[in-house]
């Protein structure tokens, strides 16, 4: 990189071109004042602002590494440190009455930008705005669809293209640099303008760093070095499928028997309702008190032991809430373990007919106590993993034990919740054996979360909220250093008459084979939606899919290991390994590891599918037909997802046997 | 009023308090740069902006009446002229690179503000923003209702609380002043902040004027003096009801006979389809070529003559468009009479399966030609009035014969369209006899439009788009000097299964008696919606309503005359005559003239209604029960709208006979 300082201007470039340029008529920094309005409904945040002042700081004074940007009385001072391939802007100071900083980064029409966390709608961010704020992704997520508004009006939130459980103030440019802003504050990355990227932050960030590299692979190495990478997943989880089921001990015995009879390779059952149910007018909800329910699961220990004999694990569920009216809630409340309101009282979250306290992980005592619950009530019981749910609902006006507000902690909370899980598992020496999966995340998650899942898709083929959305989600999460993710086979959310069909379930099944982990979910309304065991055909497809998975196991092990060792995610964008302009815009195909190209069928009623193959020699995994780079339409009946392997893969002998 | 100039500050106050205050730490003027995005779908405008810079001009230099506001290099110069009760800010100059001016007007939490044109949702504007931009009001107009989004997605526009056919950059404060901004540019009056009102204009306005007065009545005199008032309506229109009907000559004979047989006092028939119909996949649409259709209306002259013998007029329909594929269109296009695009070609408006040119009234030849059409094809035929529809659809990038752009002309166009109608009628010496009614308007309309109607309500009881919305609409329009308005009895828009019931029709009928004009509309889907002739009960209620109307005629004549002479509108807010805090927030009751208080029942299934009566002696028009000021629940069966007269009205003898 190059930093050129003049008297009243400066510029920062890498080998691809200018990244930052400040001159009198084109200020790098603006400061502003604005008044925000944040309305929260459960995990849906309606955020808007009115700009009161917005001032370009045109004048510049440079004194060694201290840069002072000014315009009349307005000023911002910062320190800019330059290394070969790294620029850091830090020690940012401005007048207290201002609450917005805007950085202008050079861009151009053809730039491709990726990141900002887990993105469900767009892989390439150019042309749009992306706020950094963890939230429910929403139901519908498409302002062209009525479902989105129905969800809004129901109070669950329809979401938008940018709403995500896992935002991150980081982007990667195909001008071969990564930019990361160190801050937990709300910010907006605005890529909508042709020639400039604007980063707006609602307060003063710690740092803004730009790192130049020579390739996307080098950038991924940097991501791994900066944000960490997830440890290796245990082998038991890679082979076979985990079946999500509820209903109690007897149901589990029965369903497992049926699955095994049908030849399905089951590695675990996942029973969310291990804690029992709570009846509300909305329907059955899990009882958010984290200990086994002897009513729903009598003889749970025996069930777990019996399953283990068949090499099947038992997985459970937990989140960071405790429901009012339980001894755990009362204890935590009395001890002051909950996130608080301004008046020092516990901040009670309303989940519609039940109320909860939220564990404050910045309180070391609370953290220790919650870890004990995980250790004693879950790990010691023989539970091999769980969904560690939620993390996105911290209200802006909450107060934490570390003295910080909800506004500052909102984006950090998911990683703290991950860390609590991590430490519990670590303290029982079960890392690499016990696995928990989270949907919420941010900077810090890669180190502390063993596995992601893509949250609550709708049970349909919509682009922004259905099966398709998990593809850019998996790729983008991987680009931020979180290479291990998966999704609910069959999706989750069924509302307003939108129900899961057999086709929907089977299309997501065939695609799940080529992800780190296969797990089904009954969905929010099990009785109205197609379940894996509803037809013979479906049971057969599950058997066939787990058989395929088993055959691929050596390769999958390698993919997972590579992620742990090098940070190269399991679901990689094509452009990571192919220097091909066309790959830069491909959001719905991915490389599963280095050698498999996967093109999930995400539309209804298809029997063929168009794929783009970058320049290489590709072999269709099922037909063994050989393809060179190009665009092809291939057969894609249900069960025959378009997947290709590289002919010169070291696993090509294995692939040839499929 | 008082203007106090100091060296670097100034303030303007009236007897109620400070109106404008400028000092270093609290600038009166800000300037800015922003990039707007205006997306038009038919008459629905999706308008947003990104603020690039927004600078408070803190420093002030005063040189006689020249005020220069500055901040570093940023500056705005203007002239401030002061008279006893009037302040005018004019000759505003700023650097060309800026495209936003923001004026900050003092406010307080308890201030009540009215105006900004015809407001369908809120009479008191405090607490909300109101953009000034004529458009379709939208279908639903309530972001809490699914219908609004259904309309959005259908492409007709769901609208919002502020969308209106008639916006005006004028407000009236209960701090006893009126503020008016002379500009046709898009602007936003933002009353959402407690202590300040912000006026943002997208360019440089001609003038900003503030007029102080001692009472609302004095303010209404000022409104009349500034904006004019509508002339007296002809007597034929005040007595009886106008029946909207379509289908051709025979249908009209038949429907009139039936109505008269039932004892309905019919003053006119209104036949939109006098020009014939055009079949599109959307349904039947009027054929937008303005001459009688001999196919649909054979022997129209005879029909008109026959009706006149029974003292019934014939009303028609026109708008400022001409449909492609007609000789009129071809002629106008060839002559260059249409609004144009940048490239000099006619700007063809797409109405979904048919395309139209828009008459450019700034082209004197076009204006003359269109007047000739009205005179020859309508007035000379014996047509006594018409709906002069539309006016809100001018695209921002249109070009007019006067050299101005659509951006500048958009808000002016409705008044030009009104003026064309006015001159046609005037040139045939038919003012006071021929009447046309418009929904679109703005400054200038009061002088040139004989009558308003409230546009296209939904056929329901919703607050923001149903019968209720016409009440604040009528009051607010009156406050801007347009005292003569009415609405479609039964509403108009029926979409997504929302259909007109008998109750809906009859509730709007009983209320229409106490407005300047009674007229029915079949609605957009006549067959699916209740029509006045569908039941005996309905026909009887129409007979009863026109009988009541006839009895009230002397009073109604007085109300209409008073509007013409003094500018006091037919539908007045209670606060205009009652200095009573509670009246300031009453949007759904009104005074019909000075002596009748009307409280329309705008909810379904009601048999009683709560009314607020300001301090006076009131007599219930039907029960003759006497009330003093206060809040009462009165019986309100269908047909018995709560109406009260002032006991010491000069018409109390008349009222006593009802």
Short mmCIF file of N, CA and C in Angstrom, two decimals, chain B residues 118-167:
data_model
loop_
_atom_site.label_atom_id
_atom_site.label_comp_id
_atom_site.label_asym_id
_atom_site.label_seq_id
_atom_site.Cartn_x
_atom_site.Cartn_y
_atom_site.Cartn_z
N UNK B 118 -55.32 19.75 1.99
CA UNK B 118 -56.42 18.87 2.40
C UNK B 118 -55.82 17.66 3.10
N UNK B 119 -56.10 17.51 4.36
CA UNK B 119 -55.50 16.44 5.15
C UNK B 119 -56.56 15.42 5.53
N UNK B 120 -56.38 14.20 5.11
CA UNK B 120 -57.39 13.17 5.31
C UNK B 120 -57.26 12.43 6.63
N UNK B 121 -56.07 12.48 7.23
CA UNK B 121 -55.86 11.67 8.44
C UNK B 121 -55.77 12.48 9.71
N UNK B 122 -55.12 13.62 9.64
CA UNK B 122 -54.93 14.40 10.86
C UNK B 122 -55.28 15.86 10.61
N UNK B 123 -56.08 16.42 11.48
CA UNK B 123 -56.40 17.84 11.36
C UNK B 123 -55.29 18.64 12.03
N UNK B 124 -54.98 18.28 13.27
CA UNK B 124 -53.86 18.90 13.98
C UNK B 124 -52.58 18.22 13.51
N UNK B 125 -51.67 19.01 12.96
CA UNK B 125 -50.48 18.44 12.31
C UNK B 125 -49.33 18.19 13.28
N UNK B 126 -49.44 18.73 14.48
CA UNK B 126 -48.34 18.62 15.44
C UNK B 126 -47.96 17.16 15.68
N UNK B 127 -46.67 16.91 15.68
CA UNK B 127 -46.20 15.55 15.96
C UNK B 127 -45.87 14.74 14.72
N UNK B 128 -46.12 15.31 13.53
CA UNK B 128 -45.90 14.53 12.30
C UNK B 128 -45.30 15.39 11.19
N UNK B 129 -44.85 14.71 10.15
CA UNK B 129 -44.30 15.38 8.96
C UNK B 129 -45.32 15.42 7.84
N UNK B 130 -45.32 16.49 7.08
CA UNK B 130 -46.25 16.60 5.96
C UNK B 130 -45.53 17.10 4.71
N UNK B 131 -45.25 16.20 3.78
CA UNK B 131 -44.66 16.62 2.51
C UNK B 131 -45.70 17.34 1.67
N UNK B 132 -45.24 18.29 0.88
CA UNK B 132 -46.13 19.06 0.01
C UNK B 132 -45.90 18.57 -1.41
N UNK B 133 -46.79 17.71 -1.86
CA UNK B 133 -46.62 17.08 -3.18
C UNK B 133 -47.95 16.44 -3.58
N UNK B 134 -48.58 16.97 -4.61
CA UNK B 134 -49.89 16.42 -4.98
C UNK B 134 -49.73 15.01 -5.55
N UNK B 135 -50.59 14.11 -5.09
CA UNK B 135 -50.50 12.71 -5.51
C UNK B 135 -51.83 12.02 -5.24
N UNK B 136 -51.94 10.78 -5.67
CA UNK B 136 -53.06 9.97 -5.23
C UNK B 136 -52.95 9.82 -3.71
N UNK B 137 -54.05 9.94 -3.00
CA UNK B 137 -53.96 9.74 -1.54
C UNK B 137 -53.65 8.28 -1.18
N UNK B 138 -53.94 7.36 -2.10
CA UNK B 138 -53.64 5.96 -1.84
C UNK B 138 -54.84 5.17 -1.36
N UNK B 139 -54.69 3.88 -1.41
CA UNK B 139 -55.76 2.97 -1.01
C UNK B 139 -55.34 2.30 0.30
N UNK B 140 -56.06 2.59 1.36
CA UNK B 140 -55.71 2.06 2.67
C UNK B 140 -55.20 3.18 3.56
N UNK B 141 -54.12 3.82 3.10
CA UNK B 141 -53.56 4.99 3.79
C UNK B 141 -53.26 4.74 5.26
N UNK B 142 -52.91 3.52 5.58
CA UNK B 142 -52.69 3.19 6.98
C UNK B 142 -51.70 2.04 7.03
N UNK B 143 -50.52 2.32 7.50
CA UNK B 143 -49.46 1.32 7.51
C UNK B 143 -49.68 0.25 8.60
N UNK B 144 -50.82 0.29 9.25
CA UNK B 144 -51.20 -0.77 10.18
C UNK B 144 -52.19 -1.74 9.52
N UNK B 145 -52.54 -1.45 8.26
CA UNK B 145 -53.55 -2.28 7.60
C UNK B 145 -52.97 -2.97 6.36
N UNK B 146 -53.31 -4.24 6.22
CA UNK B 146 -52.78 -5.02 5.11
C UNK B 146 -53.23 -4.47 3.76
N UNK B 147 -54.45 -3.94 3.72
CA UNK B 147 -54.99 -3.37 2.47
C UNK B 147 -54.00 -2.38 1.85
N UNK B 148 -53.37 -1.59 2.70
CA UNK B 148 -52.42 -0.57 2.23
C UNK B 148 -51.28 -1.22 1.46
N UNK B 149 -50.79 -2.35 1.96
CA UNK B 149 -49.68 -3.04 1.29
C UNK B 149 -50.16 -3.78 0.05
N UNK B 150 -51.38 -4.31 0.14
CA UNK B 150 -51.93 -4.97 -1.04
C UNK B 150 -52.00 -3.97 -2.19
N UNK B 151 -52.43 -2.75 -1.87
CA UNK B 151 -52.51 -1.71 -2.89
C UNK B 151 -51.12 -1.36 -3.42
N UNK B 152 -50.15 -1.27 -2.52
CA UNK B 152 -48.76 -1.02 -2.93
C UNK B 152 -48.31 -2.06 -3.94
N UNK B 153 -48.52 -3.32 -3.59
CA UNK B 153 -48.00 -4.41 -4.41
C UNK B 153 -48.75 -4.52 -5.72
N UNK B 154 -50.00 -4.06 -5.73
CA UNK B 154 -50.81 -4.07 -6.95
C UNK B 154 -50.35 -2.94 -7.88
N UNK B 155 -49.60 -1.98 -7.31
CA UNK B 155 -49.10 -0.88 -8.13
C UNK B 155 -49.97 0.36 -8.09
N UNK B 156 -51.06 0.35 -7.30
CA UNK B 156 -51.88 1.56 -7.23
C UNK B 156 -51.44 2.47 -6.09
N UNK B 157 -50.64 1.97 -5.17
CA UNK B 157 -50.14 2.81 -4.09
C UNK B 157 -51.03 2.79 -2.87
N UNK B 158 -50.48 2.34 -1.75
CA UNK B 158 -51.26 2.29 -0.51
C UNK B 158 -51.36 3.63 0.18
N UNK B 159 -50.45 4.54 -0.18
CA UNK B 159 -50.49 5.87 0.40
C UNK B 159 -50.05 5.90 1.85
N UNK B 160 -50.14 7.08 2.42
CA UNK B 160 -49.75 7.26 3.81
C UNK B 160 -50.64 8.35 4.40
N UNK B 161 -50.46 8.63 5.68
CA UNK B 161 -51.38 9.57 6.33
C UNK B 161 -51.33 10.96 5.69
N UNK B 162 -50.23 11.29 5.03
CA UNK B 162 -50.06 12.63 4.50
C UNK B 162 -50.33 12.74 3.00
N UNK B 163 -50.50 11.63 2.33
CA UNK B 163 -50.70 11.69 0.87
C UNK B 163 -52.05 12.33 0.57
N UNK B 164 -52.03 13.27 -0.35
CA UNK B 164 -53.23 14.06 -0.62
C UNK B 164 -53.21 14.60 -2.04
N UNK B 165 -54.38 14.77 -2.61
CA UNK B 165 -54.52 15.39 -3.93
C UNK B 165 -54.25 16.89 -3.86
N UNK B 166 -54.38 17.45 -2.65
CA UNK B 166 -54.33 18.90 -2.51
C UNK B 166 -53.41 19.26 -1.36
N UNK B 167 -52.12 19.41 -1.63
CA UNK B 167 -51.20 19.88 -0.60
C UNK B 167 -51.02 21.39 -0.73
#
